[in-house]
Short mmCIF file of C-alpha atoms in Angstrom, two decimals:
data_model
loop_
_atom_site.label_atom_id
_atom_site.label_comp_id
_atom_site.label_asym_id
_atom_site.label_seq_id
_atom_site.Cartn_x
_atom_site.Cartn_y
_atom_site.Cartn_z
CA UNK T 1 -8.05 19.08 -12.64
CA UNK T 2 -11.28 19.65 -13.95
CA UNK T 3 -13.77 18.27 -11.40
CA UNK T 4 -17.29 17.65 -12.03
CA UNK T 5 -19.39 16.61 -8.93
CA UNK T 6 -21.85 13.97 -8.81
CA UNK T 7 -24.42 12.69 -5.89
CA UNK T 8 -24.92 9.00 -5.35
CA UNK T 9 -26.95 6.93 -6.04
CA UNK T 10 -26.36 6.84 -10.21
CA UNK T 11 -28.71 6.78 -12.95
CA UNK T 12 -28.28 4.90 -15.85
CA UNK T 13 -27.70 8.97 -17.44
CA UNK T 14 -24.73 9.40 -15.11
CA UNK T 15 -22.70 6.31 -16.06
CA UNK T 16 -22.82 6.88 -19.96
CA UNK T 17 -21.89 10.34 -19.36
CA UNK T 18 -18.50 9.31 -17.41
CA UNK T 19 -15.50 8.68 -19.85
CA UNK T 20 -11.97 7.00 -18.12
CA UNK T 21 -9.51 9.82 -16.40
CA UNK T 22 -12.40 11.72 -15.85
CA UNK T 23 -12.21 13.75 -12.27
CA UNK T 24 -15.58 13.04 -9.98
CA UNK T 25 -16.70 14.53 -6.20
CA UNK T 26 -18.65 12.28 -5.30
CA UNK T 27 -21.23 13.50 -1.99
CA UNK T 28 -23.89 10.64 -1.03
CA UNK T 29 -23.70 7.44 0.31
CA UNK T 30 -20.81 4.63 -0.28
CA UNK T 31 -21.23 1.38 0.73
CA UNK T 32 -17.53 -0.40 2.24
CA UNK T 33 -16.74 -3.87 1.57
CA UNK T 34 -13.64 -5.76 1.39
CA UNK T 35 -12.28 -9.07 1.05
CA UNK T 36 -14.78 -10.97 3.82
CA UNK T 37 -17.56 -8.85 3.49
CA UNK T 38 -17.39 -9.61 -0.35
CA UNK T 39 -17.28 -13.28 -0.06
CA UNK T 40 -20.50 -13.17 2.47
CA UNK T 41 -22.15 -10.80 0.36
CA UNK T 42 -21.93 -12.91 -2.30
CA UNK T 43 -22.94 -16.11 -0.18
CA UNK T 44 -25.78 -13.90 0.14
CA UNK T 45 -26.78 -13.45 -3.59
CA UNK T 46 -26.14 -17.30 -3.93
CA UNK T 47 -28.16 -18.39 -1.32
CA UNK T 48 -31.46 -16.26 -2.85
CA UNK T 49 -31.17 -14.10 1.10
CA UNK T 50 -31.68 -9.97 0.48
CA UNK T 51 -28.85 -8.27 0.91
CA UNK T 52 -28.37 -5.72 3.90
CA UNK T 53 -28.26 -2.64 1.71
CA UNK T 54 -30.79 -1.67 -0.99
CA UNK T 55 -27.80 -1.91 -3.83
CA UNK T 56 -29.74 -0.46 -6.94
CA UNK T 57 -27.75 2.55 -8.69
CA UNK T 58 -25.52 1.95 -5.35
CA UNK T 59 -21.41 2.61 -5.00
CA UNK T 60 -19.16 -0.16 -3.51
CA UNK T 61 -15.45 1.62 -1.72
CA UNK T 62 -13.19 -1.60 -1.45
CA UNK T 63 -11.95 -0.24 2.14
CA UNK T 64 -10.98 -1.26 6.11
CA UNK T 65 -10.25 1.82 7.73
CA UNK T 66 -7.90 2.52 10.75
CA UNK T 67 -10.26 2.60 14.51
CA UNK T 68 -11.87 5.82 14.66
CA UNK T 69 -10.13 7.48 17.50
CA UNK T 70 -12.09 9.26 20.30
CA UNK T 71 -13.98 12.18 18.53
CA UNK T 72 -13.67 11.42 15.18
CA UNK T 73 -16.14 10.08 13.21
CA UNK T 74 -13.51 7.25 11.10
CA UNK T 75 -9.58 6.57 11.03
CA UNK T 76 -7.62 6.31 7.62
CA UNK T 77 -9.61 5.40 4.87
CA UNK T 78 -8.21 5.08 1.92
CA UNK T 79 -8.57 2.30 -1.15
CA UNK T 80 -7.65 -0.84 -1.06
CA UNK T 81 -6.60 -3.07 -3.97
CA UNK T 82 -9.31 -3.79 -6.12
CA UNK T 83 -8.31 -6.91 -8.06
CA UNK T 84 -9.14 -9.41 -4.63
CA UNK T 85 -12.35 -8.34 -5.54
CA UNK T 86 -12.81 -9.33 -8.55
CA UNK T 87 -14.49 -13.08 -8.42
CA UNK T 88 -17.04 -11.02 -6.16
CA UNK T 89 -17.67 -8.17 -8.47
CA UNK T 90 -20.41 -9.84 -11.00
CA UNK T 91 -23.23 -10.76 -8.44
CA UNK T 92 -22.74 -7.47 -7.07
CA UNK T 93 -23.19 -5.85 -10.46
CA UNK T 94 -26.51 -8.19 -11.44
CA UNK T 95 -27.98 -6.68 -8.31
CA UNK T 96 -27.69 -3.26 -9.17
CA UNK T 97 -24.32 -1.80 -8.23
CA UNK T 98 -23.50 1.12 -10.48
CA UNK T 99 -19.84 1.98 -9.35
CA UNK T 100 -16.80 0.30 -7.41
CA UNK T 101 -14.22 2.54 -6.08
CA UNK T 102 -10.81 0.96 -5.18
CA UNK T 103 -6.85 1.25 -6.48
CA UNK T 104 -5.23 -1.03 -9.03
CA UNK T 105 -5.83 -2.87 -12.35
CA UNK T 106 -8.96 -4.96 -13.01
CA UNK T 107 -9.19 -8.63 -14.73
CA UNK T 108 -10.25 -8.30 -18.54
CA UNK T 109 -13.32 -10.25 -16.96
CA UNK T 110 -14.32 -7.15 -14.65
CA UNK T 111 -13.64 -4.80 -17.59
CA UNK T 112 -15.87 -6.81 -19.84
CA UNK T 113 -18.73 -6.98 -16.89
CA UNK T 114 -18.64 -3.33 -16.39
CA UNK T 115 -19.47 -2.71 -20.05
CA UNK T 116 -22.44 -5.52 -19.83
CA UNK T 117 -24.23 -4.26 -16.90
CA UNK T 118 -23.36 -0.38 -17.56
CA UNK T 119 -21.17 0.15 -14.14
CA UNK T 120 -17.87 2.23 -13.69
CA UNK T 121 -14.76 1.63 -11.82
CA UNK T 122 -13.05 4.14 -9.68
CA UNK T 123 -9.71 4.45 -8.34
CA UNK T 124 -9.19 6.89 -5.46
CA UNK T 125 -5.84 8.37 -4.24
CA UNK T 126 -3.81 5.28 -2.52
CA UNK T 127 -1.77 5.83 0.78
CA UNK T 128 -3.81 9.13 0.82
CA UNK T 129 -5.76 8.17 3.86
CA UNK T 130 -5.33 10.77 6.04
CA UNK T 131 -6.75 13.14 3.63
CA UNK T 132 -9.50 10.96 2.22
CA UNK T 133 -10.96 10.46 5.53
CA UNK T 134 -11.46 14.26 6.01
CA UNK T 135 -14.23 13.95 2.86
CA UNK T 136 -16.19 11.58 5.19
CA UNK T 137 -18.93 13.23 7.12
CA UNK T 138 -20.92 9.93 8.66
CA UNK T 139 -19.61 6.42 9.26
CA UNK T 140 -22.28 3.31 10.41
CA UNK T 141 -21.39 -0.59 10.72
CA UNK T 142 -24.57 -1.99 9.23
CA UNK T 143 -23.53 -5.86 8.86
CA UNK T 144 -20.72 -8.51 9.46
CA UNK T 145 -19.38 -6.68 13.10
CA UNK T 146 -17.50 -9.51 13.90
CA UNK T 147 -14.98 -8.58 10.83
CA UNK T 148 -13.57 -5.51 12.76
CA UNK T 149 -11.65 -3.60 9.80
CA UNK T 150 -13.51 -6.02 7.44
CA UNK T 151 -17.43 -4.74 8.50
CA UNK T 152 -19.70 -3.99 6.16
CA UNK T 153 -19.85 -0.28 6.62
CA UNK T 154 -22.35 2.79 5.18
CA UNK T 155 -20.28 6.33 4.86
CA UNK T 156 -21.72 9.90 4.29
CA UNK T 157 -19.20 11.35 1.77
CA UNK T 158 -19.15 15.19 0.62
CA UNK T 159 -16.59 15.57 -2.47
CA UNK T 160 -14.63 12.28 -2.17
CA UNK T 161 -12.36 12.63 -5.00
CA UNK T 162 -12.55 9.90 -7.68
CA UNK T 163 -10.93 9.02 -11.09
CA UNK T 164 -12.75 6.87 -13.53
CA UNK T 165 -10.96 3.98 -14.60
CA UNK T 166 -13.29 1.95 -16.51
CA UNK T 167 -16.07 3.31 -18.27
CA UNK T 168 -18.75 1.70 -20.31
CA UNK T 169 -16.70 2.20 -23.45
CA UNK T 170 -14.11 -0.07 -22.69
CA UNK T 171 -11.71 3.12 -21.95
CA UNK T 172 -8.69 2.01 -19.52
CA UNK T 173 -7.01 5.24 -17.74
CA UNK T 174 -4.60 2.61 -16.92
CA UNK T 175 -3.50 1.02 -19.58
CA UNK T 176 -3.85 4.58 -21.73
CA UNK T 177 -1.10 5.23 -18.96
CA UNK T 178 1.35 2.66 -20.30
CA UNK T 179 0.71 3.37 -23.79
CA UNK T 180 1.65 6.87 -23.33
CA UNK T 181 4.83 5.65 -21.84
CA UNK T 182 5.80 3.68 -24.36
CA UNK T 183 6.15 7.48 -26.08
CA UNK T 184 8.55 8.33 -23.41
CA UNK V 1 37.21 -10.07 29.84
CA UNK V 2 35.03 -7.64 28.17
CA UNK V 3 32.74 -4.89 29.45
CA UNK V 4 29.26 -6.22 29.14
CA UNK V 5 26.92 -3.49 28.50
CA UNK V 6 22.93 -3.85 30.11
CA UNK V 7 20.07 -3.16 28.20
CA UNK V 8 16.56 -3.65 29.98
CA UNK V 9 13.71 -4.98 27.53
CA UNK V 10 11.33 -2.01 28.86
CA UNK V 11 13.92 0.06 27.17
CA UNK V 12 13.50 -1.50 23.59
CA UNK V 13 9.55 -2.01 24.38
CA UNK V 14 9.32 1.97 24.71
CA UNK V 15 11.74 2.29 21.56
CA UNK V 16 9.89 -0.08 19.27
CA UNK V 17 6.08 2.08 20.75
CA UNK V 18 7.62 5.16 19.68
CA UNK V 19 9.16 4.36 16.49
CA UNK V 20 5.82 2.78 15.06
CA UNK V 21 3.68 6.63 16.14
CA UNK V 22 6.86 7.84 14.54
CA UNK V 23 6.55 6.53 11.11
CA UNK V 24 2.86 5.68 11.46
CA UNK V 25 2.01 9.37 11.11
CA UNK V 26 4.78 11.44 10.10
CA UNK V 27 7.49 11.44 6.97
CA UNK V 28 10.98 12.57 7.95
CA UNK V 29 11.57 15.87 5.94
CA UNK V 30 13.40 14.04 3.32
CA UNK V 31 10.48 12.24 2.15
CA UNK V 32 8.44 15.68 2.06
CA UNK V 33 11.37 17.18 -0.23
CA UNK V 34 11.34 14.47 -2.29
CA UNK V 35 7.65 14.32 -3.20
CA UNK V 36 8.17 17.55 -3.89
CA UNK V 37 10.95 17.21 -6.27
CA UNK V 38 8.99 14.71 -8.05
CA UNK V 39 5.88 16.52 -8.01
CA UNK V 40 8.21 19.38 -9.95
CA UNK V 41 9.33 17.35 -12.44
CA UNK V 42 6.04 15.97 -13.42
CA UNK V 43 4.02 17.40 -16.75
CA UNK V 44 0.88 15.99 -16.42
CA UNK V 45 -1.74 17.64 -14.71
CA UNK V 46 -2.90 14.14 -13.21
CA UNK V 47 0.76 12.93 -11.64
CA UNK V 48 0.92 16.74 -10.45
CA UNK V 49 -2.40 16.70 -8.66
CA UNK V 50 -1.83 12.82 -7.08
CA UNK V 51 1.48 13.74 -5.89
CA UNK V 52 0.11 17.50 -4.42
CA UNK V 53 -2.72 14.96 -2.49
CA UNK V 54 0.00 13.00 -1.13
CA UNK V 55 1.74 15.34 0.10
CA UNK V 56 -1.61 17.27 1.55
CA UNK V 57 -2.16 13.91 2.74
CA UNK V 58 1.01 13.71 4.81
CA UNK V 59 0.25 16.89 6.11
CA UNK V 60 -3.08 15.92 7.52
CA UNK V 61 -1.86 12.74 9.23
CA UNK V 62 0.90 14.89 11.02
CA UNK V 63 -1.31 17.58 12.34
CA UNK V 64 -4.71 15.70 13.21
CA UNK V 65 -2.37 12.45 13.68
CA UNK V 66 -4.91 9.67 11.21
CA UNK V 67 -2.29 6.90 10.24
CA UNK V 68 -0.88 8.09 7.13
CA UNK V 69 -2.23 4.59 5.24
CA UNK V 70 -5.57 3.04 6.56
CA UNK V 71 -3.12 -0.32 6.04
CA UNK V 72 -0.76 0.44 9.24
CA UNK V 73 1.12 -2.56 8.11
CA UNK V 74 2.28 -5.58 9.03
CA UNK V 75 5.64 -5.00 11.27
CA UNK V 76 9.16 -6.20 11.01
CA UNK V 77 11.49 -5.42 13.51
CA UNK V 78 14.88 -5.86 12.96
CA UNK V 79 17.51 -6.46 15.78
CA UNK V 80 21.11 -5.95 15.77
CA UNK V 81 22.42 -7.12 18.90
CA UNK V 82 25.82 -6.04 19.51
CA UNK V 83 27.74 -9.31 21.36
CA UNK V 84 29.04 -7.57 24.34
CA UNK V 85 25.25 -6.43 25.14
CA UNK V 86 23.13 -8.20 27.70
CA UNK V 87 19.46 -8.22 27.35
CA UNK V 88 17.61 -8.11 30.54
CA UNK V 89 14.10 -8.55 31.71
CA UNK V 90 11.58 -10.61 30.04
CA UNK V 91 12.46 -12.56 26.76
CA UNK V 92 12.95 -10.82 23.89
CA UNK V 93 10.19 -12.20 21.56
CA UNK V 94 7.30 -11.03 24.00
CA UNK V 95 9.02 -7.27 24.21
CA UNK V 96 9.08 -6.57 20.97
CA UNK V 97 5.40 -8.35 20.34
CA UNK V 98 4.31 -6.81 23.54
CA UNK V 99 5.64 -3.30 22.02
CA UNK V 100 3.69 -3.76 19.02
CA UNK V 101 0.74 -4.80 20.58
CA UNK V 102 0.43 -1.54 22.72
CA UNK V 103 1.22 0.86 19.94
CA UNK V 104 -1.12 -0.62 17.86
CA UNK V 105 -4.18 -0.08 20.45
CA UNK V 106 -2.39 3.30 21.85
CA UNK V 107 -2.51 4.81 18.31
CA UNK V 108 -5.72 3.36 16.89
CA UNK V 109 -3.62 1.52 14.23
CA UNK V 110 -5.27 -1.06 11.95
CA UNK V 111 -4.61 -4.78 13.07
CA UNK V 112 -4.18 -6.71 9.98
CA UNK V 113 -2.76 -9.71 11.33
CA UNK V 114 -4.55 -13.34 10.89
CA UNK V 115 -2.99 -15.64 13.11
CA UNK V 116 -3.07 -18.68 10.29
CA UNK V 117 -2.89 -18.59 6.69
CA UNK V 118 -5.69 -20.40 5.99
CA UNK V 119 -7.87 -20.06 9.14
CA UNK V 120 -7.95 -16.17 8.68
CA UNK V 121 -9.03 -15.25 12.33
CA UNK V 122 -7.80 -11.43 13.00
CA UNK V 123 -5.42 -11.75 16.24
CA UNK V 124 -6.62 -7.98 17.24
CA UNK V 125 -3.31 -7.16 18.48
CA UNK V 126 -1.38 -6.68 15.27
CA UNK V 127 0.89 -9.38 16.44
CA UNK V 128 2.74 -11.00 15.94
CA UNK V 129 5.33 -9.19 13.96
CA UNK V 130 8.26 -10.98 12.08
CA UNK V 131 11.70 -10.35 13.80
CA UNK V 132 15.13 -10.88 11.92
CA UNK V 133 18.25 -10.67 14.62
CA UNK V 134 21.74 -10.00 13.50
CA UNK V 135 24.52 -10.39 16.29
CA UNK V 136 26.98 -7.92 15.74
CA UNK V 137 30.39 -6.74 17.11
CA UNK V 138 29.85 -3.93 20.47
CA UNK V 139 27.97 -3.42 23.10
CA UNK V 140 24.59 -1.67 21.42
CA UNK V 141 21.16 -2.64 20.41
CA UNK V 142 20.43 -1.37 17.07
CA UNK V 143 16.00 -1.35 16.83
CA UNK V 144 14.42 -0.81 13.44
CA UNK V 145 10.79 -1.11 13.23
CA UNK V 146 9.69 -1.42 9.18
CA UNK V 147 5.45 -1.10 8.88
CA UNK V 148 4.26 -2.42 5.25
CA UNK V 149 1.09 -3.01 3.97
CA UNK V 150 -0.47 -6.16 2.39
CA UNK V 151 -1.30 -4.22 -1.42
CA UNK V 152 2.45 -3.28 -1.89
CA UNK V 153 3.75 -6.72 -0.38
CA UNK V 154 1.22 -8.66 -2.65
CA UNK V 155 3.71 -7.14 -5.85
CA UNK V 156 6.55 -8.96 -4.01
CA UNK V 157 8.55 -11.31 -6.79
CA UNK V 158 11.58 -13.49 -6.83
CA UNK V 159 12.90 -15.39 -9.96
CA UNK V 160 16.01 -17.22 -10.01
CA UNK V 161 18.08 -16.11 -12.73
CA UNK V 162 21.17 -18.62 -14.24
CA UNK V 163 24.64 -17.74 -13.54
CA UNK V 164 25.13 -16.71 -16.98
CA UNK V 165 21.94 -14.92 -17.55
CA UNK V 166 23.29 -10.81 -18.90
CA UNK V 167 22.21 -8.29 -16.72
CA UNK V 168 19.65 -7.21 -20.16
CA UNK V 169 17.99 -9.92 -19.14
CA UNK V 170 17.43 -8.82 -15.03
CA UNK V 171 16.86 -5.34 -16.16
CA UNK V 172 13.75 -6.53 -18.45
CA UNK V 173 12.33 -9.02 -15.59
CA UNK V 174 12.50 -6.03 -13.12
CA UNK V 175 10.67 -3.63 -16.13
CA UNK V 176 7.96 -6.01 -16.90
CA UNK V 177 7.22 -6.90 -13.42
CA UNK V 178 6.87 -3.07 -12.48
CA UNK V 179 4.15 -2.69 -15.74
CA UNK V 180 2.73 -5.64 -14.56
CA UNK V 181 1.85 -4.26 -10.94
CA UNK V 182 1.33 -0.83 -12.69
CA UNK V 183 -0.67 0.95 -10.40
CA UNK V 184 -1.22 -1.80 -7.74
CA UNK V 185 1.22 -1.36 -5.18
CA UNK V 186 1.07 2.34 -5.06
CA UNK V 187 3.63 3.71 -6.94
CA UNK V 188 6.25 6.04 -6.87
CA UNK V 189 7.59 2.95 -5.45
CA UNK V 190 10.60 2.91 -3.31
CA UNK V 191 11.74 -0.44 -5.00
CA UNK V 192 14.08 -2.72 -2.82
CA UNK V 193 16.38 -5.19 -5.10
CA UNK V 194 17.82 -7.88 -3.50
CA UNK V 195 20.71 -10.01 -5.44
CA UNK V 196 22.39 -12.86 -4.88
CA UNK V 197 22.72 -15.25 -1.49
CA UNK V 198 19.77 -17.65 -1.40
CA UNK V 199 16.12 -17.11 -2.42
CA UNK V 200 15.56 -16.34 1.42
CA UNK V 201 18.96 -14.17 1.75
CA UNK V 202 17.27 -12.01 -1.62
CA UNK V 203 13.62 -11.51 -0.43
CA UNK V 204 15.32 -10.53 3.40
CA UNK V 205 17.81 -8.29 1.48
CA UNK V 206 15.23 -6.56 -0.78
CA UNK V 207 13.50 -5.96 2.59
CA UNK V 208 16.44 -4.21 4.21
CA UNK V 209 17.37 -2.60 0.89
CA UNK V 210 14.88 0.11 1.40
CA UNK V 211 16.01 1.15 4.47
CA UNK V 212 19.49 2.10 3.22
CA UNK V 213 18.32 5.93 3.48
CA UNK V 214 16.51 8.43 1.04
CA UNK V 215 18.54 10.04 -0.59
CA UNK V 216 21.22 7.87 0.09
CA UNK V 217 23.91 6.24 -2.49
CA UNK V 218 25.28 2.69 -3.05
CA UNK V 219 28.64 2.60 -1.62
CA UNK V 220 29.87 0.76 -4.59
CA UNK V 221 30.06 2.47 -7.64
CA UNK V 222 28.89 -0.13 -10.25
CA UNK V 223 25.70 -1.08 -7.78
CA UNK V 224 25.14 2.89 -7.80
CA UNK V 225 25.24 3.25 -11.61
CA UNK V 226 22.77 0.38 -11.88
CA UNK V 227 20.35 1.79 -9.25
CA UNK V 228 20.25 4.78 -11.55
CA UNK V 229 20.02 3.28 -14.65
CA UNK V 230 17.12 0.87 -13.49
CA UNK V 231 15.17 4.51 -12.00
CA UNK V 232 15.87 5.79 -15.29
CA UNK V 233 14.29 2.77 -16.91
CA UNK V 234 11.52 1.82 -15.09
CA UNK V 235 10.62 5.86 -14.95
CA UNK V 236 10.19 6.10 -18.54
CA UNK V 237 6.99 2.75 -18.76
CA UNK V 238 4.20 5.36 -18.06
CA UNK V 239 2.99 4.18 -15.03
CA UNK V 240 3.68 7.28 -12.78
CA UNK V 241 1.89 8.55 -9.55
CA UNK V 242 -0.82 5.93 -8.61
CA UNK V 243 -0.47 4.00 -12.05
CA UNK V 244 -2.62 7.16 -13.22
CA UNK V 245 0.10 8.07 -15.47
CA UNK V 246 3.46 10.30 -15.24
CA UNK V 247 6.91 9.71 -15.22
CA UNK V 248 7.55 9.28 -11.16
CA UNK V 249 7.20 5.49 -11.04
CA UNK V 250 10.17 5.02 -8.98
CA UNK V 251 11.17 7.22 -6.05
CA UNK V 252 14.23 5.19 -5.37
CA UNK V 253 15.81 1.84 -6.42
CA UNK V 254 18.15 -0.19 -3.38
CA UNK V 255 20.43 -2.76 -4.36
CA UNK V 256 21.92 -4.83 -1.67
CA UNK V 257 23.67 -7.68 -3.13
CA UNK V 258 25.05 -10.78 -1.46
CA UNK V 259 27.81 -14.07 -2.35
CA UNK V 260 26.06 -16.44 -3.92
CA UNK V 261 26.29 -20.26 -4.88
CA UNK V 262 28.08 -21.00 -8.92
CA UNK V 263 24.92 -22.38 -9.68
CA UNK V 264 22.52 -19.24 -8.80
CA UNK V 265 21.66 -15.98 -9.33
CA UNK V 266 18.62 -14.69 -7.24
CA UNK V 267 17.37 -11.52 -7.64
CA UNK V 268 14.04 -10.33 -5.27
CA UNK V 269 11.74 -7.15 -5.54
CA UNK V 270 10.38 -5.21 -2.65
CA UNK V 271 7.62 -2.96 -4.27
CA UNK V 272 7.12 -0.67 -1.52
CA UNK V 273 4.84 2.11 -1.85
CA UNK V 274 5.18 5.57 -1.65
CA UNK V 275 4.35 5.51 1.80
CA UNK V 276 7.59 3.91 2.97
CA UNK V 277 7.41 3.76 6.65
CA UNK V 278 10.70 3.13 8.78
CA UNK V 279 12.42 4.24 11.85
CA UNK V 280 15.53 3.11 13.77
CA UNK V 281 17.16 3.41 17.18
CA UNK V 282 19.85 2.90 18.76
CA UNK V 283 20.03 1.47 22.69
#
């Protein structure tokens, strides 16, 4: 694999350079949300409050880790699947989100929002938790507590493998998956 | 009068505590072979690479013991409690729950349980988990604890076929619904096929399906030809390692079929994902 390592947050440069089945590292910050923390978030947005995480150019990981055991800075942390998200993913992109990181197909919806507001989707490596949580150097709750594996949480990453599934050219590693089959 | 073996509940407590750290964090060496066997056969630099971080991934979990998936499952526990074997202590339910409970805070699992549907509160524990007793001839206690998590289970299906519908027409439904979940429940899937009996007898046999044994081969020829046949099939759609692409989109296919009413044909998929995470005991 041919990686190419990128910091976070993205310029508007970044995403039109990043074509589908491309390999990323990503170092930075990654901001974790799943499920609950997605429906408050977006309560948020509706309800004209800021949101508690400056989002522009930001990167969403669709995640609940495992407890962090004494020692160690987070459990398992792999993806989880990123189609739950996607009634939440639109407010999220108007306020500046440049990349979502999760596992699984998109609705044609998502796809077509990506495109509109110039944002990528990433799949990491599901059920490869153990090993993704070993790219993850800092780990902070910064809202919603109460949701235990749900919190809204900020991570330090350092080469957190990524693939890009959707890019702002409508490319699909996905789908370019099936239709490759369809050669076997 | 028969002899009427006695089996405390502390005993299947412990057994059910140390079966989930067993399967939480380490594969039995037949699942490391056969990632590696499918890693082999695999062309594509991308299905090479997922299935090498897989197994790197397995690796990791054993040695610094992090839960092999961040989703530690939602546990079933299946019982088969031989009739000449007398449970003592306190009731059964709150062993096994009670069992669950502590390995899940022990072994800083993930507790994914809501206690209601539709409320959605997180119960903290885990619990409870979902516990299907058979009662058996003997005097044992056979424990197997089953973890699966909520992205693979989400793919489940169930579609009730007519008695008359060809077995074309099963093989497509399975097909499409695999391409349909594509990369969503975290293929190479270990997919459990349950036929026949009721549509509650198919989804429970699809679940017990996949704990027939890696490697392991229908004892009836015909189901054993059609477990291959449907791996051969559903491995040639393109999906592959992670729905990135490749030709390992099945690690295994399980039939276990059941009598059935004239009027019915069920047939039930268990999607699991590559992380399939079992263990069993006997007491």
């Amino acid at each position: 694999m041919n990686w190419r390592k990128l910091d976070t947050p993205f310029s508007g440069a970044i995403i039109e350079s990043l074509r589908s089945s491309d390999a990323v590292l990503l170092s930075g910050a990654l901001y974790v949300a799943r499920d609950k923390a997605h429906e408050r978030l977006c309560g948020m947005i509706a309800r004209g409050e800021s949101l508690p995480f400056p989002a522009e150019g930001q990167l969403i990981y669709y995640m609940g880790p495992s407890p962090a055991p004494p020692g160690k800075i987070i459990g398992a942390a792999g993806p989880t699947t990123s189609y739950r998200m996607d009634a939440f993913t639109e407010p999220l992109l108007r306020n500046g989100i440049k990349g979502v990181i999760g596992k699984g197909r998109r609705g044609a919806d998502v796809k077509k929002m990506l495109q509109h507001h110039r944002a990528v989707y990433f799949a990491t490596y599901g059920g490869a938790a153990a090993y993704l949580s070993k790219c993850i150097v800092q780990s902070d709750v910064i809202a919603f507590d109460d949701l235990g594996p749900e919190a809204l949480l900020r991570l330090a990453v350092k080469d957190f493998p990524v693939l890009v599934v959707n890019d702002i050219y409508g490319g699909d590693l996905y789908e370019d998956a099936i239709r490759n089959g369809k050669r076997l | 009068m028969n002899h009427k073996k006695t089996i405390h509940t502390d005993a299947i407590t412990q057994t059910i505590v140390d079966l989930i750290f067993q399967c939480s964090f380490t594969f039995p060496p037949e699942m490391t072979e056969l990632l590696r066997d499918m890693r082999n056969c695999e062309e594509l630099e991308i299905a090479r690479g997922s299935l090498d971080i897989l197994s790197r991934n397995a690796e990791i979990a054993a040695e610094e013991r992090i839960p092999l998936c961040q989703d530690c499952g939602i546990v079933t526990v299946f019982l088969e409690i031989g009739q000449d074997a007398l449970i003592e202590g306190i009731p059964l339910v709150e062993a096994v729950n009670g069992a669950v409970a502590q390995a899940y805070a022990k072994f800083y699992l993930r507790k994914s349980v809501v206690g209601d549907p539709l409320r959605r509160l997180n119960t903290g524990t885990n619990t409870p988990c979902f516990i299907h007793t058979d009662i058996v001839a003997g005097d044992t206690v056979k424990v197997t604890v089953y973890l699966k998590g909520g992205g693979s289970e989400n793919m489940g299906a169930l579609k009730m076929f007519r008695p008359t519908s060809g077995i074309d027409e099963i093989l497509q439904f399975i097909e499409n619904h695999v391409i349909e979940a594509g990369p969503n429940p975290c293929p190479p899937l270990f997919l459990g096929i349950g036929i026949g009996g009721t549509a509650d007898a198919a989804v429970l046999n699809s679940k017990k399906a996949v704990l027939r044994g890696i490697g392991s081969i229908h004892p009836d020829p015909a189901y054993a030809d059609l477990e291959a046949k449907i791996k051969a099939r559903l491995n040639k759609t393109g999906v592959g390692p992670l729905g990135f692409g490749g030709i390992s989109t099945v690690a295994a296919v399980y039939i276990k079929e059941a009598p059935t009413h004239i009027a019915t044909l069920p047939v039930a998929l268990n999607l699991n994902c590559h992380s399939l995470r079992y263990g069993e005991a006997l007491l």
